[in-house]
């Protein structure tokens, strides 16, 4: 995991924590059950599912991947229409 990543556990209880400087996180006294774990860091996201058993220590790794970026552009008809303009040119000629 990435140092400082935000980690969210959702299940029988919910937890929001931040990974430490080595990218590790730990919780104690987590009620047993199945948890969805989502980790995010700038430009990265990852998730996994973990089953926490009563009285046991569970180690779970979350693989972070590059988060897809979606960009949308709205185009509106707010500009005046272009029109053909007449352009006059002066011509210069030389005679010898």
XYZ file of C-alpha atoms in Angstrom:
96
model
C 0.000 0.000 0.000
C 0.994 3.650 -0.298
C 2.041 5.719 2.737
C -0.824 7.961 3.839
C -3.504 6.073 1.874
C -7.053 6.371 3.189
C -8.523 3.000 4.207
C -12.241 2.417 4.744
C -13.675 -0.804 6.202
C -17.395 -1.468 5.840
C -19.162 -4.419 7.411
C -20.673 -5.176 10.815
C -18.847 -1.990 11.914
C -17.285 0.822 9.882
C -13.779 2.229 10.233
C -11.862 5.033 8.493
C -8.121 5.054 9.024
C -4.971 6.274 7.310
C -1.977 4.114 6.403
C 1.231 5.017 8.194
C 4.541 6.118 6.644
C 5.308 2.572 5.502
C 1.894 2.031 3.910
C 0.684 -0.245 6.719
C -2.498 0.008 8.747
C -3.844 -1.872 11.726
C -7.019 -2.003 13.772
C -7.749 -3.791 17.008
C -10.996 -4.970 18.568
C -12.724 -5.279 15.194
C -15.991 -7.228 15.535
C -15.937 -10.526 13.619
C -17.622 -10.679 10.232
C -17.049 -9.983 6.549
C -15.651 -6.558 5.663
C -15.263 -4.697 2.401
C -11.979 -2.780 2.391
C -11.386 0.165 0.061
C -8.099 2.052 -0.079
C -7.503 5.305 -1.931
C -4.539 7.591 -2.485
C -4.170 10.431 -5.005
C -4.744 8.787 -8.414
C -4.893 5.256 -6.948
C -7.689 2.968 -5.750
C -8.001 -0.632 -4.589
C -10.415 -2.900 -2.781
C -10.710 -6.349 -1.297
C -12.903 -8.372 1.049
C -11.695 -9.822 4.351
C -13.292 -12.178 6.847
C -12.424 -11.338 10.443
C -12.678 -14.292 12.843
C -13.179 -13.880 16.591
C -9.936 -13.966 18.573
C -7.663 -14.111 15.505
C -5.360 -11.686 13.734
C -6.121 -11.224 10.048
C -3.597 -9.775 7.601
C -5.023 -8.346 4.399
C -3.195 -6.636 1.555
C -4.897 -4.196 -0.798
C -3.466 -3.837 -4.310
C -3.726 -0.224 -5.466
C -4.134 0.467 -9.169
C -4.230 3.621 -11.216
C -7.669 5.144 -10.932
C -9.413 5.708 -14.232
C -10.157 9.322 -14.964
C -13.294 10.343 -16.767
C -13.521 13.756 -18.313
C -16.624 15.131 -19.924
C -17.062 18.322 -21.891
C -20.381 20.051 -22.458
C -20.610 22.038 -25.668
C -23.298 24.692 -25.866
C -24.408 26.993 -28.626
C -23.641 30.262 -26.855
C -21.339 31.946 -29.357
C -22.712 34.091 -32.169
C -22.641 32.401 -35.569
C -19.743 33.114 -37.870
C -20.594 35.157 -40.936
C -18.775 35.748 -44.160
C -17.421 39.259 -44.270
C -16.315 41.061 -47.325
C -12.718 42.120 -47.269
C -11.427 44.799 -49.543
C -7.829 44.816 -50.638
C -5.825 47.573 -52.139
C -3.703 46.464 -55.007
C -0.326 47.911 -55.754
C 1.161 47.692 -59.183
C 4.303 49.026 -60.734
C 4.893 49.907 -64.333
C 8.315 50.238 -65.946
